[in-house]
PDB file of C-alpha atoms in Angstrom:
ATOM      1  CA  MET A   1       0.000   0.000   0.000  1.00 35.00           C
ATOM      2  CA  ASN A   2       1.319   3.396  -1.019  1.00 38.00           C
ATOM      3  CA  LEU A   3       0.818   5.644   2.005  1.00 40.00           C
ATOM      4  CA  ASN A   4       1.782   8.661  -0.101  1.00 49.00           C
ATOM      5  CA  GLN A   5      -1.053   8.050  -2.567  1.00 55.00           C
ATOM      6  CA  PRO A   6      -3.375  11.055  -2.368  1.00 77.00           C
ATOM      7  CA  ASN A   7      -6.986  10.340  -1.558  1.00 88.00           C
ATOM      8  CA  THR A   8      -9.875  10.891  -3.902  1.00 91.00           C
ATOM      9  CA  LEU A   9     -11.505  14.207  -3.008  1.00 87.00           C
ATOM     10  CA  PRO A  10     -14.652  13.502  -0.926  1.00 84.00           C
ATOM     11  CA  PRO A  11     -18.139  14.993  -1.408  1.00 85.00           C
ATOM     12  CA  ALA A  12     -17.527  17.249   1.630  1.00 85.00           C
ATOM     13  CA  TYR A  13     -14.769  19.021  -0.340  1.00 83.00           C
ATOM     14  CA  PHE A  14     -17.274  20.032  -3.025  1.00 85.00           C
ATOM     15  CA  ASP A  15     -19.979  20.905  -0.509  1.00 76.00           C
ATOM     16  CA  GLN A  16     -17.581  23.394   1.097  1.00 83.00           C
ATOM     17  CA  VAL A  17     -16.583  24.828  -2.281  1.00 82.00           C
ATOM     18  CA  TYR A  18     -20.215  25.432  -3.316  1.00 79.00           C
ATOM     19  CA  GLN A  19     -21.100  26.860   0.119  1.00 77.00           C
ATOM     20  CA  ALA A  20     -18.332  29.406  -0.296  1.00 77.00           C
ATOM     21  CA  ASN A  21     -19.270  30.330  -3.878  1.00 79.00           C
ATOM     22  CA  ARG A  22     -22.358  29.299  -5.863  1.00 78.00           C
ATOM     23  CA  ASP A  23     -20.299  29.180  -9.110  1.00 81.00           C
ATOM     24  CA  PRO A  24     -16.757  28.485  -7.890  1.00 71.00           C
ATOM     25  CA  TRP A  25     -15.256  27.777 -11.314  1.00 72.00           C
ATOM     26  CA  ASP A  26     -17.194  30.501 -13.187  1.00 77.00           C
ATOM     27  CA  PHE A  27     -19.009  27.931 -15.320  1.00 81.00           C
ATOM     28  CA  GLU A  28     -21.816  30.401 -16.028  1.00 87.00           C
ATOM     29  CA  THR A  29     -19.763  33.451 -16.974  1.00 86.00           C
ATOM     30  CA  SER A  30     -16.269  32.446 -18.138  1.00 91.00           C
ATOM     31  CA  PRO A  31     -15.424  32.923 -21.852  1.00 92.00           C
ATOM     32  CA  TYR A  32     -12.930  30.053 -21.415  1.00 93.00           C
ATOM     33  CA  GLU A  33     -15.676  27.710 -20.185  1.00 94.00           C
ATOM     34  CA  ARG A  34     -18.038  28.868 -22.944  1.00 95.00           C
ATOM     35  CA  ALA A  35     -15.432  28.072 -25.628  1.00 96.00           C
ATOM     36  CA  LYS A  36     -14.586  24.729 -24.015  1.00 96.00           C
ATOM     37  CA  TYR A  37     -18.251  23.720 -23.831  1.00 97.00           C
ATOM     38  CA  ALA A  38     -18.690  24.618 -27.510  1.00 97.00           C
ATOM     39  CA  ALA A  39     -15.648  22.490 -28.413  1.00 98.00           C
ATOM     40  CA  THR A  40     -16.994  19.631 -26.268  1.00 98.00           C
ATOM     41  CA  VAL A  41     -20.388  19.523 -27.948  1.00 98.00           C
ATOM     42  CA  ALA A  42     -18.825  20.018 -31.402  1.00 98.00           C
ATOM     43  CA  ALA A  43     -16.513  17.021 -30.815  1.00 98.00           C
ATOM     44  CA  LEU A  44     -19.489  14.651 -30.712  1.00 98.00           C
ATOM     45  CA  PRO A  45     -19.705  13.064 -34.174  1.00 97.00           C
ATOM     46  CA  ARG A  46     -23.295  11.831 -33.967  1.00 98.00           C
ATOM     47  CA  PRO A  47     -26.288  14.164 -34.204  1.00 97.00           C
ATOM     48  CA  ARG A  48     -28.134  12.258 -31.477  1.00 98.00           C
ATOM     49  CA  TYR A  49     -27.445   9.794 -28.652  1.00 98.00           C
ATOM     50  CA  ALA A  50     -30.270   7.636 -27.270  1.00 98.00           C
ATOM     51  CA  GLU A  51     -28.776   7.118 -23.792  1.00 98.00           C
ATOM     52  CA  ALA A  52     -26.100   9.440 -22.392  1.00 98.00           C
ATOM     53  CA  PHE A  53     -24.412   9.666 -18.994  1.00 99.00           C
ATOM     54  CA  GLU A  54     -22.625  12.785 -17.701  1.00 98.00           C
ATOM     55  CA  ILE A  55     -20.385  12.171 -14.695  1.00 98.00           C
ATOM     56  CA  GLY A  56     -19.940  15.309 -12.583  1.00 96.00           C
ATOM     57  CA  CYS A  57     -22.522  17.695 -14.041  1.00 97.00           C
ATOM     58  CA  SER A  58     -22.001  20.438 -11.413  1.00 95.00           C
ATOM     59  CA  LEU A  59     -24.332  23.384 -12.078  1.00 95.00           C
ATOM     60  CA  GLY A  60     -25.661  21.822 -15.290  1.00 97.00           C
ATOM     61  CA  VAL A  61     -24.275  24.444 -17.688  1.00 96.00           C
ATOM     62  CA  LEU A  62     -22.796  21.830 -20.037  1.00 98.00           C
ATOM     63  CA  THR A  63     -25.713  19.478 -19.296  1.00 98.00           C
ATOM     64  CA  ALA A  64     -28.164  21.975 -20.777  1.00 98.00           C
ATOM     65  CA  GLN A  65     -26.029  22.278 -23.927  1.00 98.00           C
ATOM     66  CA  LEU A  66     -25.656  18.516 -24.257  1.00 98.00           C
ATOM     67  CA  ALA A  67     -29.341  17.735 -23.693  1.00 98.00           C
ATOM     68  CA  PRO A  68     -30.619  18.632 -27.208  1.00 98.00           C
ATOM     69  CA  ARG A  69     -28.319  15.913 -28.597  1.00 98.00           C
ATOM     70  CA  CYS A  70     -29.725  13.240 -26.251  1.00 98.00           C
ATOM     71  CA  ALA A  71     -33.014  11.344 -26.084  1.00 98.00           C
ATOM     72  CA  HIS A  72     -32.221  10.645 -22.417  1.00 98.00           C
ATOM     73  CA  LEU A  73     -29.385  12.166 -20.365  1.00 98.00           C
ATOM     74  CA  LEU A  74     -28.519  10.958 -16.873  1.00 98.00           C
ATOM     75  CA  ALA A  75     -26.392  13.665 -15.234  1.00 98.00           C
ATOM     76  CA  VAL A  76     -24.918  13.080 -11.774  1.00 98.00           C
ATOM     77  CA  ASP A  77     -22.865  14.939  -9.201  1.00 97.00           C
ATOM     78  CA  VAL A  78     -21.673  14.431  -5.615  1.00 95.00           C
ATOM     79  CA  SER A  79     -22.893  17.861  -4.455  1.00 94.00           C
ATOM     80  CA  GLU A  80     -26.559  18.484  -3.700  1.00 93.00           C
ATOM     81  CA  ALA A  81     -25.885  22.250  -3.770  1.00 91.00           C
ATOM     82  CA  ALA A  82     -24.635  21.984  -7.366  1.00 93.00           C
ATOM     83  CA  LEU A  83     -27.515  19.703  -8.358  1.00 96.00           C
ATOM     84  CA  ALA A  84     -30.076  22.194  -7.012  1.00 94.00           C
ATOM     85  CA  GLN A  85     -28.755  24.765  -9.494  1.00 95.00           C
ATOM     86  CA  ALA A  86     -28.635  22.157 -12.263  1.00 97.00           C
ATOM     87  CA  ARG A  87     -32.290  21.264 -11.621  1.00 97.00           C
ATOM     88  CA  ASP A  88     -33.294  24.920 -11.976  1.00 97.00           C
ATOM     89  CA  ARG A  89     -31.285  25.243 -15.179  1.00 97.00           C
ATOM     90  CA  CYS A  90     -32.673  22.060 -16.760  1.00 98.00           C
ATOM     91  CA  VAL A  91     -36.276  22.380 -15.552  1.00 98.00           C
ATOM     92  CA  ASP A  92     -37.563  22.650 -19.158  1.00 98.00           C
ATOM     93  CA  LEU A  93     -35.478  19.719 -20.415  1.00 98.00           C
ATOM     94  CA  PRO A  94     -37.590  16.610 -19.692  1.00 98.00           C
ATOM     95  CA  GLN A  95     -34.964  14.269 -21.149  1.00 98.00           C
ATOM     96  CA  VAL A  96     -32.507  15.214 -18.363  1.00 98.00           C
ATOM     97  CA  ASP A  97     -32.451  13.080 -15.203  1.00 98.00           C
ATOM     98  CA  LEU A  98     -30.335  14.700 -12.447  1.00 98.00           C
ATOM     99  CA  ARG A  99     -29.202  12.520  -9.537  1.00 98.00           C
ATOM    100  CA  LEU A 100     -26.886  12.582  -6.540  1.00 98.00           C
ATOM    101  CA  MET A 101     -24.306   9.865  -7.253  1.00 98.00           C
ATOM    102  CA  ARG A 102     -20.639   9.293  -6.433  1.00 96.00           C
ATOM    103  CA  VAL A 103     -18.678   7.416  -9.100  1.00 98.00           C
ATOM    104  CA  PRO A 104     -16.955   4.924  -8.723  1.00 97.00           C
ATOM    105  CA  GLU A 105     -18.695   4.005  -5.441  1.00 97.00           C
ATOM    106  CA  GLU A 106     -21.920   3.968  -7.456  1.00 97.00           C
ATOM    107  CA  PHE A 107     -22.511   3.463 -11.175  1.00 98.00           C
ATOM    108  CA  PRO A 108     -25.762   3.040 -13.099  1.00 98.00           C
ATOM    109  CA  PRO A 109     -26.565  -0.638 -13.832  1.00 96.00           C
ATOM    110  CA  ARG A 110     -27.103  -0.121 -17.555  1.00 97.00           C
ATOM    111  CA  GLN A 111     -25.247   0.734 -20.757  1.00 98.00           C
ATOM    112  CA  PHE A 112     -24.985   4.014 -22.626  1.00 98.00           C
ATOM    113  CA  ASP A 113     -24.336   5.283 -26.146  1.00 98.00           C
ATOM    114  CA  LEU A 114     -22.313   8.188 -24.717  1.00 99.00           C
ATOM    115  CA  ILE A 115     -20.444   8.779 -21.463  1.00 98.00           C
ATOM    116  CA  LEU A 116     -19.052  12.252 -20.789  1.00 98.00           C
ATOM    117  CA  LEU A 117     -16.271  12.630 -18.253  1.00 98.00           C
ATOM    118  CA  SER A 118     -15.501  16.347 -18.108  1.00 97.00           C
ATOM    119  CA  GLU A 119     -13.366  17.950 -15.384  1.00 96.00           C
ATOM    120  CA  VAL A 120     -13.828  15.039 -12.969  1.00 97.00           C
ATOM    121  CA  GLY A 121     -11.124  12.401 -13.389  1.00 98.00           C
ATOM    122  CA  TYR A 122      -8.339  14.330 -11.652  1.00 96.00           C
ATOM    123  CA  TYR A 123     -10.355  14.320  -8.411  1.00 96.00           C
ATOM    124  CA  TRP A 124      -9.821  10.535  -8.149  1.00 97.00           C
ATOM    125  CA  ASN A 125      -6.745   8.717  -6.923  1.00 96.00           C
ATOM    126  CA  ASP A 126      -5.125   6.022  -9.083  1.00 97.00           C
ATOM    127  CA  ALA A 127      -7.265   3.204  -7.683  1.00 96.00           C
ATOM    128  CA  ASP A 128     -10.549   5.063  -8.171  1.00 97.00           C
ATOM    129  CA  LEU A 129      -9.532   6.169 -11.666  1.00 98.00           C
ATOM    130  CA  ALA A 130      -8.867   2.531 -12.586  1.00 97.00           C
ATOM    131  CA  ARG A 131     -12.202   1.472 -11.115  1.00 98.00           C
ATOM    132  CA  ALA A 132     -14.114   4.269 -12.847  1.00 98.00           C
ATOM    133  CA  ALA A 133     -12.412   3.532 -16.168  1.00 98.00           C
ATOM    134  CA  GLN A 134     -13.463  -0.108 -15.970  1.00 98.00           C
ATOM    135  CA  GLN A 135     -17.019   0.966 -15.131  1.00 98.00           C
ATOM    136  CA  CYS A 136     -17.065   3.311 -18.123  1.00 98.00           C
ATOM    137  CA  VAL A 137     -15.890   0.589 -20.498  1.00 98.00           C
ATOM    138  CA  THR A 138     -18.457  -1.858 -19.109  1.00 98.00           C
ATOM    139  CA  GLY A 139     -21.115   0.866 -19.126  1.00 98.00           C
ATOM    140  CA  LEU A 140     -20.716   1.586 -22.842  1.00 98.00           C
ATOM    141  CA  LYS A 141     -22.649  -0.293 -25.479  1.00 98.00           C
ATOM    142  CA  THR A 142     -20.553  -1.682 -28.337  1.00 98.00           C
ATOM    143  CA  GLY A 143     -19.896   1.346 -30.522  1.00 98.00           C
ATOM    144  CA  GLY A 144     -20.674   3.646 -27.592  1.00 98.00           C
ATOM    145  CA  GLN A 145     -18.485   6.705 -27.197  1.00 98.00           C
ATOM    146  CA  LEU A 146     -16.545   8.128 -24.269  1.00 98.00           C
ATOM    147  CA  LEU A 147     -15.677  11.820 -24.345  1.00 98.00           C
ATOM    148  CA  LEU A 148     -12.960  13.033 -21.965  1.00 98.00           C
ATOM    149  CA  VAL A 149     -12.349  16.764 -21.329  1.00 98.00           C
ATOM    150  CA  HIS A 150      -9.947  17.952 -18.621  1.00 98.00           C
ATOM    151  CA  TRP A 151      -7.878  20.928 -17.470  1.00 96.00           C
ATOM    152  CA  THR A 152      -4.231  19.949 -17.880  1.00 97.00           C
ATOM    153  CA  PRO A 153      -2.124  22.157 -15.551  1.00 96.00           C
ATOM    154  CA  PRO A 154      -1.520  20.563 -12.139  1.00 93.00           C
ATOM    155  CA  VAL A 155      -3.681  21.735  -9.230  1.00 92.00           C
ATOM    156  CA  HIS A 156      -2.287  21.382  -5.696  1.00 90.00           C
ATOM    157  CA  ASP A 157      -5.458  19.871  -4.181  1.00 89.00           C
ATOM    158  CA  TYR A 158      -6.057  17.303  -6.942  1.00 94.00           C
ATOM    159  CA  PRO A 159      -4.627  13.763  -6.783  1.00 96.00           C
ATOM    160  CA  LEU A 160      -4.096  13.590 -10.577  1.00 97.00           C
ATOM    161  CA  THR A 161      -3.712  15.861 -13.598  1.00 97.00           C
ATOM    162  CA  GLY A 162      -5.896  15.891 -16.677  1.00 98.00           C
ATOM    163  CA  ASP A 163      -3.036  14.326 -18.634  1.00 98.00           C
ATOM    164  CA  ASP A 164      -2.840  11.465 -16.109  1.00 98.00           C
ATOM    165  CA  VAL A 165      -6.533  10.768 -16.685  1.00 98.00           C
ATOM    166  CA  HIS A 166      -6.427  10.887 -20.475  1.00 98.00           C
ATOM    167  CA  ASN A 167      -3.230   8.868 -20.704  1.00 98.00           C
ATOM    168  CA  TYR A 168      -4.775   6.140 -18.549  1.00 97.00           C
ATOM    169  CA  PHE A 169      -7.751   5.799 -20.876  1.00 98.00           C
ATOM    170  CA  LEU A 170      -5.617   6.071 -24.007  1.00 97.00           C
ATOM    171  CA  ALA A 171      -3.483   3.163 -22.755  1.00 96.00           C
ATOM    172  CA  GLN A 172      -6.608   1.031 -23.221  1.00 92.00           C
ATOM    173  CA  ALA A 173      -7.025   2.206 -26.812  1.00 94.00           C
ATOM    174  CA  THR A 174      -4.488  -0.241 -28.247  1.00 89.00           C
ATOM    175  CA  ASP A 175      -5.131  -2.734 -31.062  1.00 89.00           C
ATOM    176  CA  SER A 176      -6.132  -5.360 -28.502  1.00 90.00           C
ATOM    177  CA  GLY A 177      -7.749  -2.999 -25.988  1.00 94.00           C
ATOM    178  CA  PRO A 178     -11.460  -2.393 -25.399  1.00 97.00           C
ATOM    179  CA  LEU A 179     -11.384   1.164 -26.770  1.00 97.00           C
ATOM    180  CA  GLN A 180     -10.272   2.900 -29.937  1.00 97.00           C
ATOM    181  CA  HIS A 181      -9.201   6.532 -30.104  1.00 98.00           C
ATOM    182  CA  LEU A 182     -11.303   8.480 -32.608  1.00 98.00           C
ATOM    183  CA  SER A 183      -9.997  12.023 -32.152  1.00 98.00           C
ATOM    184  CA  GLY A 184      -8.117  14.331 -29.835  1.00 98.00           C
ATOM    185  CA  GLN A 185      -7.505  18.038 -29.300  1.00 97.00           C
ATOM    186  CA  ARG A 186      -4.970  19.770 -27.105  1.00 97.00           C
ATOM    187  CA  HIS A 187      -5.619  23.378 -26.191  1.00 96.00           C
ATOM    188  CA  GLU A 188      -3.508  25.702 -24.049  1.00 95.00           C
ATOM    189  CA  THR A 189      -4.947  24.547 -20.718  1.00 96.00           C
ATOM    190  CA  TYR A 190      -7.226  21.593 -21.516  1.00 98.00           C
ATOM    191  CA  ARG A 191      -7.409  18.522 -23.687  1.00 98.00           C
ATOM    192  CA  LEU A 192     -10.231  16.583 -25.250  1.00 98.00           C
ATOM    193  CA  ASP A 193     -10.218  12.942 -26.374  1.00 98.00           C
ATOM    194  CA  LEU A 194     -13.000  10.896 -27.953  1.00 98.00           C
ATOM    195  CA  LEU A 195     -12.893   7.121 -27.660  1.00 98.00           C
ATOM    196  CA  GLU A 196     -15.241   4.380 -28.827  1.00 98.00           C
ATOM    197  CA  LYS A 197     -15.884   0.896 -27.466  1.00 98.00           C
ATOM    198  CA  ARG A 198     -14.933  -1.880 -29.858  1.00 95.00           C
TER     199      ARG A 198
END
């Protein structure tokens, strides 16, 4: 056991962040976030996904932009304070199902056409990243797509970097692996990778 391994950030961490600031990462107002969300939605190659799963939806800003591309979108977060704002934002989007859920401790018992992991993976430690990655692979239908989007500079509080997360998934996108890499983008402070289940 590696005693120096940082712990996955707990729900209490996010509760404190949202208590201190209702929009702590400026999701609603930041031009950077607006451009990143546009790039995220534009990276999806299919016009519509029957069943989609967004891990870590926060305030639901990206959720609301993703929803028109989905027949059904399950969006989850560990913070009830964030979900309350997401529910207000998505009140007129009946295809969106918002739930309190902590991945990888919990994972929906079904398969999806799309899983979105945006700005979440670096909150996990190595063991939880490995567990969540396996859940994502299992939770995708054959031909289902996994879209990863993460900030890449290191953050003191976070156990991993965005590059750590993407590189872990990309290591499974070998000729014999369960995933194939469809496309990737690297921007100044974030990266985006789209994978598909074989």
